[in-house]
Amino acid sequence: MAKLKSEKNSASEEEKRPVSLSKQDKRTINQIDSMAEEVCKVAQRHKEPLVAIPTRSLSNIRFNQSRRILEMGNKRTNRELFNVGQAKSFMQTMLVASGTKQLIEMGKTTSIRGLYYMLKHDIKPTKEPTFHDQGECDPIIEDCEVLLDSLREELHLFADKRGDMVGNLIIEDNGDEIDCSRMGSGGYAIPSIVEPNVIKFKKCTAKFVLHVEKNTVWQRFNEDKFWKKHNCILTHGAGQPTRGVRRLLNRIHHELKLPIFCLLDNDPWGYYIYSVIKQGSINLAYESQRMAIPDACFVGVRSHDFERCGLSESVKISLNDTDRKRAKQIMEYPWFARKKDWQKEIELMLKNGFKLEVEALISRNISYMTEEYVPMLLKEGKFLD
């Protein structure tokens, strides 16, 4: 029992130790405090407390032609305490802001799931919960991001890891030096938080980054040592890349000046993934400046590759009505609508009536895509922009 008390006291003392806050931490805390102070000032003037949150909808998104990224407009929505339909979401907004401030001050991070449980309790004397489920909490976290002009990662929140990296790059991750060329078959798991205070680039001899859509494709490229033969960095995002993967690609491109090439499926979903990497996503337009890579290039798979590569009939996947509808929607995106090459690409896929996954190239031979297909594309330099 004495030992248990000693351990508890030790843990308590550790929590009380002063935390060294970064410049960004201090800025974020100041943003939270300023928001809270403004709410209090309004209440003290006997006016209705509210917060004005930037509207996260398609109607408030625009494509900046000169910067070539999606941006959020100036529309805002008031969230009012004395509005019956908004009182709970107002309380939840204050609760999330308070919870993230607590994390920053403690020098701790947690997952968005962890924050949900950290803030979940019944509101006394009622049995009404602060959040019924995580699906109710997640949008409030995104609201706080735009309200505070802070990345989720700057609020000390992270998401599940989904994506790997291997190649001629040495980084420092939270003080530990990691050589990404010596990570074996598994590679370096890209974390959710990849900001400069966590991930530092120490040495890079790679000439470019090849980002592939799925882990299965990445494994083939890694096993065939494509990154070593062609002096590059190889990444994947397990489908739709997470914010951590996109942010890391953004940093590598801008800080290390490496071009980003994308090898994705020849289908509407592959096109959309490329769009998100290149221009940013509609839902997270407020983060495009730190996420998007306008100079990223689409190397394949292309709509004419079925014939050019001599693939077998068995690899064709027929387009369904949803595929066709989605393809036509993507053609109307401003950043695709003005590009003739992309219009021809999508029109040819629709004319073909089928889509192709990157793995279809394996029907030629197991290493066709690593030893012939991608090297051929890189040599030709005929990419879709």
mmCIF file of C-alpha atoms in Angstrom:
data_model
loop_
_atom_site.group_PDB
_atom_site.id
_atom_site.type_symbol
_atom_site.label_atom_id
_atom_site.label_comp_id
_atom_site.label_asym_id
_atom_site.label_seq_id
_atom_site.Cartn_x
_atom_site.Cartn_y
_atom_site.Cartn_z
ATOM 1 C CA MET A 1 0.000 0.000 0.000
ATOM 2 C CA ALA A 2 2.872 2.347 0.892
ATOM 3 C CA LYS A 3 4.483 1.617 -2.472
ATOM 4 C CA LEU A 4 1.201 2.347 -4.253
ATOM 5 C CA LYS A 5 0.880 5.707 -2.461
ATOM 6 C CA SER A 6 4.474 6.523 -3.330
ATOM 7 C CA GLU A 7 3.819 5.820 -7.008
ATOM 8 C CA LYS A 8 0.693 8.004 -6.924
ATOM 9 C CA ASN A 9 2.606 10.840 -5.274
ATOM 10 C CA SER A 10 5.363 10.505 -7.867
ATOM 11 C CA ALA A 11 2.821 10.674 -10.691
ATOM 12 C CA SER A 12 1.180 13.686 -9.068
ATOM 13 C CA GLU A 13 4.530 15.471 -8.748
ATOM 14 C CA GLU A 14 5.278 14.764 -12.406
ATOM 15 C CA GLU A 15 1.973 16.358 -13.433
ATOM 16 C CA LYS A 16 2.823 19.478 -11.389
ATOM 17 C CA ARG A 17 6.205 19.975 -13.025
ATOM 18 C CA PRO A 18 6.302 23.119 -15.189
ATOM 19 C CA VAL A 19 5.760 22.406 -18.869
ATOM 20 C CA SER A 20 7.933 24.119 -21.457
ATOM 21 C CA LEU A 21 5.457 25.563 -23.941
ATOM 22 C CA SER A 22 6.469 26.143 -27.538
ATOM 23 C CA LYS A 23 5.800 29.421 -29.325
ATOM 24 C CA GLN A 24 2.916 27.701 -31.126
ATOM 25 C CA ASP A 25 1.495 26.362 -27.827
ATOM 26 C CA LYS A 26 1.491 29.883 -26.382
ATOM 27 C CA ARG A 27 -0.233 31.219 -29.490
ATOM 28 C CA THR A 28 -2.928 28.546 -29.342
ATOM 29 C CA ILE A 29 -3.573 29.125 -25.631
ATOM 30 C CA ASN A 30 -3.848 32.856 -26.336
ATOM 31 C CA GLN A 31 -6.420 32.138 -29.053
ATOM 32 C CA ILE A 32 -8.504 30.042 -26.643
ATOM 33 C CA ASP A 33 -8.252 32.630 -23.866
ATOM 34 C CA SER A 34 -9.216 35.460 -26.227
ATOM 35 C CA MET A 35 -12.307 33.568 -27.371
ATOM 36 C CA ALA A 36 -13.353 32.852 -23.762
ATOM 37 C CA GLU A 37 -12.731 36.440 -22.672
ATOM 38 C CA GLU A 38 -14.853 37.779 -25.515
ATOM 39 C CA VAL A 39 -17.739 35.494 -24.518
ATOM 40 C CA CYS A 40 -17.439 36.688 -20.896
ATOM 41 C CA LYS A 41 -17.348 40.373 -21.894
ATOM 42 C CA VAL A 42 -20.536 39.978 -23.923
ATOM 43 C CA ALA A 43 -22.263 38.250 -20.993
ATOM 44 C CA GLN A 44 -21.145 40.999 -18.592
ATOM 45 C CA ARG A 45 -22.797 43.552 -20.870
ATOM 46 C CA HIS A 46 -26.021 41.554 -20.411
ATOM 47 C CA LYS A 47 -26.007 40.511 -24.045
ATOM 48 C CA GLU A 48 -26.400 37.048 -25.481
ATOM 49 C CA PRO A 49 -23.114 35.064 -25.463
ATOM 50 C CA LEU A 50 -22.251 33.652 -28.881
ATOM 51 C CA VAL A 51 -19.352 32.555 -31.076
ATOM 52 C CA ALA A 52 -19.133 33.213 -34.809
ATOM 53 C CA ILE A 53 -17.843 30.077 -36.523
ATOM 54 C CA PRO A 54 -16.647 30.113 -40.160
ATOM 55 C CA THR A 55 -19.092 28.129 -42.285
ATOM 56 C CA ARG A 56 -17.649 24.781 -43.379
ATOM 57 C CA SER A 57 -19.809 24.098 -46.418
ATOM 58 C CA LEU A 58 -19.472 24.067 -50.205
ATOM 59 C CA SER A 59 -21.232 27.448 -50.411
ATOM 60 C CA ASN A 60 -18.348 29.023 -48.474
ATOM 61 C CA ILE A 61 -15.510 27.413 -50.460
ATOM 62 C CA ARG A 62 -13.736 28.984 -53.426
ATOM 63 C CA PHE A 63 -10.872 27.948 -55.665
ATOM 64 C CA ASN A 64 -8.054 30.490 -55.626
ATOM 65 C CA GLN A 65 -6.788 30.509 -59.224
ATOM 66 C CA SER A 66 -3.490 32.235 -58.475
ATOM 67 C CA ARG A 67 -2.585 30.019 -55.487
ATOM 68 C CA ARG A 68 -4.250 26.920 -57.024
ATOM 69 C CA ILE A 69 -5.783 25.765 -53.752
ATOM 70 C CA LEU A 70 -9.218 25.627 -52.152
ATOM 71 C CA GLU A 71 -9.901 28.374 -49.639
ATOM 72 C CA MET A 72 -12.631 29.077 -47.128
ATOM 73 C CA GLY A 73 -14.755 32.189 -47.618
ATOM 74 C CA ASN A 74 -15.858 34.779 -45.082
ATOM 75 C CA LYS A 75 -19.311 33.421 -44.231
ATOM 76 C CA ARG A 76 -19.869 32.759 -40.532
ATOM 77 C CA THR A 77 -22.594 31.142 -38.489
ATOM 78 C CA ASN A 78 -23.466 32.378 -35.013
ATOM 79 C CA ARG A 79 -23.706 29.747 -32.280
ATOM 80 C CA GLU A 80 -25.811 31.226 -29.480
ATOM 81 C CA LEU A 81 -26.129 30.183 -25.854
ATOM 82 C CA PHE A 82 -29.784 31.268 -25.470
ATOM 83 C CA ASN A 83 -30.958 29.629 -28.680
ATOM 84 C CA VAL A 84 -32.692 26.370 -27.739
ATOM 85 C CA GLY A 85 -31.403 24.628 -30.840
ATOM 86 C CA GLN A 86 -27.821 25.844 -30.353
ATOM 87 C CA ALA A 87 -27.313 25.900 -26.562
ATOM 88 C CA LYS A 88 -25.857 22.394 -26.400
ATOM 89 C CA SER A 89 -23.465 22.888 -29.315
ATOM 90 C CA PHE A 90 -22.373 26.208 -27.745
ATOM 91 C CA MET A 91 -21.587 24.372 -24.503
ATOM 92 C CA GLN A 92 -19.786 21.617 -26.413
ATOM 93 C CA THR A 93 -17.642 24.206 -28.233
ATOM 94 C CA MET A 94 -16.570 25.750 -24.928
ATOM 95 C CA LEU A 95 -15.929 22.288 -23.505
ATOM 96 C CA VAL A 96 -13.682 21.196 -26.395
ATOM 97 C CA ALA A 97 -11.749 24.480 -26.252
ATOM 98 C CA SER A 98 -11.257 24.059 -22.508
ATOM 99 C CA GLY A 99 -10.184 20.426 -22.906
ATOM 100 C CA THR A 100 -7.591 21.213 -25.560
ATOM 101 C CA LYS A 101 -6.211 24.088 -23.483
ATOM 102 C CA GLN A 102 -5.799 21.665 -20.595
ATOM 103 C CA LEU A 103 -3.880 19.253 -22.858
ATOM 104 C CA ILE A 104 -1.533 21.992 -24.055
ATOM 105 C CA GLU A 105 -0.845 23.246 -20.544
ATOM 106 C CA MET A 106 -0.036 19.700 -19.389
ATOM 107 C CA GLY A 107 2.251 19.108 -22.366
ATOM 108 C CA LYS A 108 0.162 16.054 -23.298
ATOM 109 C CA THR A 109 -1.485 14.849 -26.494
ATOM 110 C CA THR A 110 -4.429 12.526 -26.989
ATOM 111 C CA SER A 111 -6.485 11.078 -29.811
ATOM 112 C CA ILE A 112 -9.777 12.611 -30.863
ATOM 113 C CA ARG A 113 -11.303 9.494 -29.306
ATOM 114 C CA GLY A 114 -9.383 10.206 -26.110
ATOM 115 C CA LEU A 115 -10.679 13.784 -25.965
ATOM 116 C CA TYR A 116 -14.229 12.499 -26.407
ATOM 117 C CA TYR A 117 -13.877 10.306 -23.306
ATOM 118 C CA MET A 118 -11.992 13.036 -21.449
ATOM 119 C CA LEU A 119 -14.954 15.415 -21.881
ATOM 120 C CA LYS A 120 -17.800 12.903 -21.682
ATOM 121 C CA HIS A 121 -19.909 13.158 -18.507
ATOM 122 C CA ASP A 122 -23.489 13.749 -17.414
ATOM 123 C CA ILE A 123 -24.541 17.347 -16.873
ATOM 124 C CA LYS A 124 -25.703 17.560 -13.250
ATOM 125 C CA PRO A 125 -28.341 17.463 -11.912
ATOM 126 C CA THR A 126 -29.674 15.975 -15.170
ATOM 127 C CA LYS A 127 -28.571 12.779 -16.856
ATOM 128 C CA GLU A 128 -27.977 14.559 -20.149
ATOM 129 C CA PRO A 129 -24.506 13.616 -21.479
ATOM 130 C CA THR A 130 -22.105 16.225 -22.831
ATOM 131 C CA PHE A 131 -21.741 14.063 -25.958
ATOM 132 C CA HIS A 132 -23.945 11.132 -26.946
ATOM 133 C CA ASP A 133 -21.218 9.633 -29.155
ATOM 134 C CA GLN A 134 -17.966 10.515 -30.893
ATOM 135 C CA GLY A 135 -19.869 11.412 -34.046
ATOM 136 C CA GLU A 136 -21.280 14.337 -32.089
ATOM 137 C CA CYS A 137 -17.842 15.370 -30.786
ATOM 138 C CA ASP A 138 -15.762 15.260 -33.998
ATOM 139 C CA PRO A 139 -17.582 18.127 -35.837
ATOM 140 C CA ILE A 140 -17.186 20.321 -32.741
ATOM 141 C CA ILE A 141 -13.415 19.673 -32.835
ATOM 142 C CA GLU A 142 -13.354 20.808 -36.485
ATOM 143 C CA ASP A 143 -15.427 23.864 -35.532
ATOM 144 C CA CYS A 144 -12.844 24.742 -32.884
ATOM 145 C CA GLU A 145 -10.049 24.409 -35.437
ATOM 146 C CA VAL A 146 -11.534 27.068 -37.711
ATOM 147 C CA LEU A 147 -12.760 29.189 -34.803
ATOM 148 C CA LEU A 148 -9.279 29.268 -33.239
ATOM 149 C CA ASP A 149 -7.391 29.241 -36.562
ATOM 150 C CA SER A 150 -5.418 26.252 -35.304
ATOM 151 C CA LEU A 151 -4.663 22.847 -36.753
ATOM 152 C CA ARG A 152 -6.031 19.883 -34.829
ATOM 153 C CA GLU A 153 -2.432 18.903 -34.195
ATOM 154 C CA GLU A 154 -1.789 22.336 -32.656
ATOM 155 C CA LEU A 155 -4.614 21.563 -30.240
ATOM 156 C CA HIS A 156 -2.544 18.498 -29.202
ATOM 157 C CA LEU A 157 -4.953 16.050 -30.859
ATOM 158 C CA PHE A 158 -3.934 13.190 -33.124
ATOM 159 C CA ALA A 159 -5.679 10.580 -35.242
ATOM 160 C CA ASP A 160 -4.871 6.950 -36.000
ATOM 161 C CA LYS A 161 -1.709 6.289 -37.991
ATOM 162 C CA ARG A 162 -2.430 5.279 -41.566
ATOM 163 C CA GLY A 163 0.440 5.478 -44.002
ATOM 164 C CA ASP A 164 4.089 4.480 -44.275
ATOM 165 C CA MET A 165 7.294 5.935 -45.671
ATOM 166 C CA VAL A 166 10.626 4.516 -46.804
ATOM 167 C CA GLY A 167 13.535 6.068 -48.694
ATOM 168 C CA ASN A 168 16.669 8.174 -48.600
ATOM 169 C CA LEU A 169 15.641 10.492 -45.795
ATOM 170 C CA ILE A 170 16.837 10.852 -42.208
ATOM 171 C CA ILE A 171 14.461 12.525 -39.769
ATOM 172 C CA GLU A 172 14.337 13.312 -36.092
ATOM 173 C CA ASP A 173 11.077 12.233 -34.454
ATOM 174 C CA ASN A 174 10.646 13.672 -30.960
ATOM 175 C CA GLY A 175 14.406 13.600 -30.431
ATOM 176 C CA ASP A 176 14.977 10.132 -31.932
ATOM 177 C CA GLU A 177 16.959 9.969 -35.178
ATOM 178 C CA ILE A 178 15.367 7.673 -37.753
ATOM 179 C CA ASP A 179 16.914 6.588 -41.034
ATOM 180 C CA CYS A 180 13.996 5.864 -43.375
ATOM 181 C CA SER A 181 16.276 3.798 -45.635
ATOM 182 C CA ARG A 182 16.787 1.272 -42.841
ATOM 183 C CA MET A 183 13.198 0.505 -41.813
ATOM 184 C CA GLY A 184 12.880 -3.012 -43.211
ATOM 185 C CA SER A 185 9.705 -4.305 -44.815
ATOM 186 C CA GLY A 186 7.361 -2.251 -42.639
ATOM 187 C CA GLY A 187 8.770 1.215 -43.249
ATOM 188 C CA TYR A 188 8.342 4.253 -41.016
ATOM 189 C CA ALA A 189 4.739 4.650 -39.818
ATOM 190 C CA ILE A 190 3.748 8.253 -40.547
ATOM 191 C CA PRO A 191 2.290 9.771 -37.362
ATOM 192 C CA SER A 192 -0.683 12.096 -37.162
ATOM 193 C CA ILE A 193 1.338 15.009 -35.782
ATOM 194 C CA VAL A 194 4.216 15.861 -38.136
ATOM 195 C CA GLU A 195 4.757 19.534 -37.357
ATOM 196 C CA PRO A 196 8.353 20.901 -37.237
ATOM 197 C CA ASN A 197 8.449 20.749 -33.426
ATOM 198 C CA VAL A 198 7.906 16.951 -33.669
ATOM 199 C CA ILE A 199 9.408 15.898 -37.029
ATOM 200 C CA LYS A 200 12.643 17.504 -38.207
ATOM 201 C CA PHE A 201 14.369 16.762 -41.519
ATOM 202 C CA LYS A 202 18.037 15.987 -40.880
ATOM 203 C CA LYS A 203 19.380 14.704 -44.220
ATOM 204 C CA CYS A 204 17.802 13.990 -47.595
ATOM 205 C CA THR A 205 19.487 12.710 -50.753
ATOM 206 C CA ALA A 206 16.265 11.658 -52.524
ATOM 207 C CA LYS A 207 15.309 13.345 -55.791
ATOM 208 C CA PHE A 208 11.518 12.966 -55.633
ATOM 209 C CA VAL A 209 8.588 11.402 -53.776
ATOM 210 C CA LEU A 210 6.396 8.664 -55.242
ATOM 211 C CA HIS A 211 3.083 8.536 -53.404
ATOM 212 C CA VAL A 212 0.997 5.420 -54.068
ATOM 213 C CA GLU A 213 -2.600 4.878 -53.111
ATOM 214 C CA LYS A 214 -2.542 1.645 -51.134
ATOM 215 C CA ASN A 215 -0.352 -0.342 -48.799
ATOM 216 C CA THR A 216 -0.446 -3.394 -51.122
ATOM 217 C CA VAL A 217 1.153 -1.360 -53.919
ATOM 218 C CA TRP A 218 3.607 0.282 -51.526
ATOM 219 C CA GLN A 219 4.733 -3.150 -50.320
ATOM 220 C CA ARG A 220 5.575 -4.209 -53.881
ATOM 221 C CA PHE A 221 7.610 -1.038 -54.498
ATOM 222 C CA ASN A 222 9.380 -1.423 -51.145
ATOM 223 C CA GLU A 223 10.173 -5.103 -51.627
ATOM 224 C CA ASP A 224 11.567 -4.366 -55.108
ATOM 225 C CA LYS A 225 13.679 -1.558 -53.561
ATOM 226 C CA PHE A 226 12.301 0.944 -56.067
ATOM 227 C CA TRP A 227 13.221 3.827 -53.759
ATOM 228 C CA LYS A 228 16.866 2.687 -53.697
ATOM 229 C CA LYS A 229 17.172 2.113 -57.465
ATOM 230 C CA HIS A 230 15.571 5.466 -58.298
ATOM 231 C CA ASN A 231 16.765 7.486 -55.284
ATOM 232 C CA CYS A 232 13.382 8.578 -54.001
ATOM 233 C CA ILE A 233 11.020 8.534 -51.035
ATOM 234 C CA LEU A 234 8.079 6.145 -51.214
ATOM 235 C CA THR A 235 4.836 6.858 -49.309
ATOM 236 C CA HIS A 236 1.252 5.637 -49.172
ATOM 237 C CA GLY A 237 -1.908 6.827 -47.445
ATOM 238 C CA ALA A 238 -3.946 3.593 -47.234
ATOM 239 C CA GLY A 239 -6.449 5.055 -49.699
ATOM 240 C CA GLN A 240 -7.578 8.567 -48.836
ATOM 241 C CA PRO A 241 -4.437 9.983 -47.152
ATOM 242 C CA THR A 242 -4.761 11.205 -43.600
ATOM 243 C CA ARG A 243 -3.990 14.764 -42.623
ATOM 244 C CA GLY A 244 -0.652 13.598 -41.208
ATOM 245 C CA VAL A 245 0.373 12.062 -44.551
ATOM 246 C CA ARG A 246 -0.763 15.109 -46.528
ATOM 247 C CA ARG A 247 0.962 17.517 -44.151
ATOM 248 C CA LEU A 248 4.210 15.524 -44.322
ATOM 249 C CA LEU A 249 4.103 15.491 -48.139
ATOM 250 C CA ASN A 250 3.464 19.234 -48.068
ATOM 251 C CA ARG A 251 6.480 19.811 -45.817
ATOM 252 C CA ILE A 252 8.761 17.560 -47.875
ATOM 253 C CA HIS A 253 7.734 19.360 -51.065
ATOM 254 C CA HIS A 254 8.152 22.896 -49.722
ATOM 255 C CA GLU A 255 11.047 22.449 -47.301
ATOM 256 C CA LEU A 256 13.115 19.883 -49.210
ATOM 257 C CA LYS A 257 12.010 21.081 -52.665
ATOM 258 C CA LEU A 258 11.136 17.565 -53.879
ATOM 259 C CA PRO A 259 8.530 16.970 -56.620
ATOM 260 C CA ILE A 260 5.546 14.800 -55.638
ATOM 261 C CA PHE A 261 4.364 12.128 -58.105
ATOM 262 C CA CYS A 262 1.115 10.235 -57.479
ATOM 263 C CA LEU A 263 0.398 6.674 -58.635
ATOM 264 C CA LEU A 264 -3.326 6.104 -58.100
ATOM 265 C CA ASP A 265 -6.183 3.995 -59.429
ATOM 266 C CA ASN A 266 -7.743 4.931 -62.747
ATOM 267 C CA ASP A 267 -11.195 5.599 -61.316
ATOM 268 C CA PRO A 268 -13.176 8.529 -59.844
ATOM 269 C CA TRP A 269 -11.861 7.729 -56.363
ATOM 270 C CA GLY A 270 -8.235 7.860 -57.543
ATOM 271 C CA TYR A 271 -8.935 11.179 -59.272
ATOM 272 C CA TYR A 272 -10.490 12.537 -56.088
ATOM 273 C CA ILE A 273 -7.512 11.458 -53.959
ATOM 274 C CA TYR A 274 -5.226 13.296 -56.366
ATOM 275 C CA SER A 275 -7.484 16.343 -56.166
ATOM 276 C CA VAL A 276 -7.279 16.360 -52.357
ATOM 277 C CA ILE A 277 -3.482 16.059 -52.394
ATOM 278 C CA LYS A 278 -3.136 18.779 -55.033
ATOM 279 C CA GLN A 279 -5.776 21.410 -54.188
ATOM 280 C CA GLY A 280 -7.021 20.418 -50.735
ATOM 281 C CA SER A 281 -10.374 19.032 -49.659
ATOM 282 C CA ILE A 282 -13.688 20.862 -49.494
ATOM 283 C CA ASN A 283 -14.276 19.781 -45.893
ATOM 284 C CA LEU A 284 -10.833 20.947 -44.736
ATOM 285 C CA ALA A 285 -10.412 23.992 -46.992
ATOM 286 C CA TYR A 286 -9.287 26.013 -43.976
ATOM 287 C CA GLU A 287 -6.120 23.875 -43.908
ATOM 288 C CA SER A 288 -5.273 23.922 -47.631
ATOM 289 C CA GLN A 289 -2.343 26.279 -47.229
ATOM 290 C CA ARG A 290 -0.599 23.749 -44.966
ATOM 291 C CA MET A 291 -1.845 20.621 -46.738
ATOM 292 C CA ALA A 292 -2.238 21.154 -50.479
ATOM 293 C CA ILE A 293 0.533 20.644 -53.053
ATOM 294 C CA PRO A 294 -0.505 22.507 -56.243
ATOM 295 C CA ASP A 295 2.555 21.234 -58.134
ATOM 296 C CA ALA A 296 1.849 17.525 -57.455
ATOM 297 C CA CYS A 297 1.640 15.422 -60.644
ATOM 298 C CA PHE A 298 -0.520 12.417 -61.564
ATOM 299 C CA VAL A 299 1.668 9.770 -63.222
ATOM 300 C CA GLY A 300 -0.944 6.999 -63.530
ATOM 301 C CA VAL A 301 -2.793 4.737 -63.891
ATOM 302 C CA ARG A 302 -4.093 6.271 -67.145
ATOM 303 C CA SER A 303 -7.205 5.476 -69.178
ATOM 304 C CA HIS A 304 -5.152 4.408 -72.220
ATOM 305 C CA ASP A 305 -2.960 2.012 -70.199
ATOM 306 C CA PHE A 306 -5.185 -1.002 -70.870
ATOM 307 C CA GLU A 307 -4.127 -1.025 -74.505
ATOM 308 C CA ARG A 308 -0.692 0.555 -74.101
ATOM 309 C CA CYS A 309 0.384 -1.994 -71.475
ATOM 310 C CA GLY A 310 -1.347 -4.960 -73.122
ATOM 311 C CA LEU A 311 -3.434 -5.882 -70.071
ATOM 312 C CA SER A 312 -5.829 -8.823 -70.013
ATOM 313 C CA GLU A 313 -9.614 -8.466 -70.195
ATOM 314 C CA SER A 314 -9.914 -9.955 -66.724
ATOM 315 C CA VAL A 315 -8.555 -6.804 -65.001
ATOM 316 C CA LYS A 316 -11.369 -4.558 -66.258
ATOM 317 C CA ILE A 317 -13.830 -3.368 -63.606
ATOM 318 C CA SER A 318 -17.065 -2.110 -65.149
ATOM 319 C CA LEU A 319 -18.162 1.401 -64.224
ATOM 320 C CA ASN A 320 -21.442 1.564 -62.325
ATOM 321 C CA ASP A 321 -23.911 4.461 -62.195
ATOM 322 C CA THR A 322 -22.243 5.896 -59.073
ATOM 323 C CA ASP A 323 -18.842 5.854 -60.813
ATOM 324 C CA ARG A 324 -20.225 7.688 -63.830
ATOM 325 C CA LYS A 325 -22.009 10.282 -61.733
ATOM 326 C CA ARG A 326 -18.924 10.894 -59.596
ATOM 327 C CA ALA A 327 -16.666 11.179 -62.662
ATOM 328 C CA LYS A 328 -18.914 13.845 -64.181
ATOM 329 C CA GLN A 329 -18.925 15.763 -60.881
ATOM 330 C CA ILE A 330 -15.130 15.721 -60.781
ATOM 331 C CA MET A 331 -14.969 16.975 -64.381
ATOM 332 C CA GLU A 332 -16.836 20.076 -63.195
ATOM 333 C CA TYR A 333 -14.410 20.865 -60.384
ATOM 334 C CA PRO A 334 -12.862 24.261 -61.324
ATOM 335 C CA TRP A 335 -9.325 22.852 -61.115
ATOM 336 C CA PHE A 336 -10.217 20.016 -63.561
ATOM 337 C CA ALA A 337 -12.752 21.866 -65.731
ATOM 338 C CA ARG A 338 -10.106 24.239 -67.108
ATOM 339 C CA LYS A 339 -7.626 21.483 -68.037
ATOM 340 C CA LYS A 340 -8.129 19.826 -71.424
ATOM 341 C CA ASP A 341 -5.856 16.883 -70.615
ATOM 342 C CA TRP A 342 -7.923 15.989 -67.559
ATOM 343 C CA GLN A 343 -11.179 16.363 -69.467
ATOM 344 C CA LYS A 344 -9.853 13.953 -72.130
ATOM 345 C CA GLU A 345 -8.618 11.543 -69.444
ATOM 346 C CA ILE A 346 -11.968 11.283 -67.677
ATOM 347 C CA GLU A 347 -13.930 11.215 -70.943
ATOM 348 C CA LEU A 348 -11.814 8.277 -72.142
ATOM 349 C CA MET A 349 -12.466 6.362 -68.909
ATOM 350 C CA LEU A 350 -16.220 6.951 -69.371
ATOM 351 C CA LYS A 351 -15.978 5.891 -73.023
ATOM 352 C CA ASN A 352 -14.037 2.752 -72.067
ATOM 353 C CA GLY A 353 -16.799 1.841 -69.619
ATOM 354 C CA PHE A 354 -14.343 0.350 -67.144
ATOM 355 C CA LYS A 355 -11.832 1.394 -64.474
ATOM 356 C CA LEU A 356 -8.407 0.020 -63.574
ATOM 357 C CA GLU A 357 -6.696 -0.452 -60.229
ATOM 358 C CA VAL A 358 -2.921 -0.016 -59.982
ATOM 359 C CA GLU A 359 -2.683 -3.714 -59.092
ATOM 360 C CA ALA A 360 -4.035 -4.548 -62.577
ATOM 361 C CA LEU A 361 -0.490 -3.980 -63.835
ATOM 362 C CA ILE A 362 0.583 -7.106 -61.945
ATOM 363 C CA SER A 363 -1.284 -9.135 -64.570
ATOM 364 C CA ARG A 364 1.720 -8.489 -66.844
ATOM 365 C CA ASN A 365 4.155 -9.738 -64.204
ATOM 366 C CA ILE A 366 4.639 -9.265 -60.472
ATOM 367 C CA SER A 367 7.174 -6.423 -60.822
ATOM 368 C CA TYR A 368 5.952 -4.839 -64.043
ATOM 369 C CA MET A 369 4.824 -1.628 -62.339
ATOM 370 C CA THR A 370 8.096 -1.164 -60.421
ATOM 371 C CA GLU A 371 10.574 -2.237 -63.097
ATOM 372 C CA GLU A 372 8.900 -1.079 -66.324
ATOM 373 C CA TYR A 373 5.710 0.974 -65.951
ATOM 374 C CA VAL A 374 6.710 3.746 -63.508
ATOM 375 C CA PRO A 375 10.323 4.019 -64.789
ATOM 376 C CA MET A 376 8.853 4.449 -68.285
ATOM 377 C CA LEU A 377 6.504 7.216 -67.099
ATOM 378 C CA LEU A 378 9.273 9.026 -65.212
ATOM 379 C CA LYS A 379 11.487 8.891 -68.302
ATOM 380 C CA GLU A 380 8.728 10.174 -70.598
ATOM 381 C CA GLY A 381 7.762 12.931 -68.162
ATOM 382 C CA LYS A 382 4.223 13.076 -69.567
ATOM 383 C CA PHE A 383 2.252 13.641 -66.380
ATOM 384 C CA LEU A 384 -1.210 15.024 -65.739
ATOM 385 C CA ASP A 385 -1.049 18.314 -63.857
#
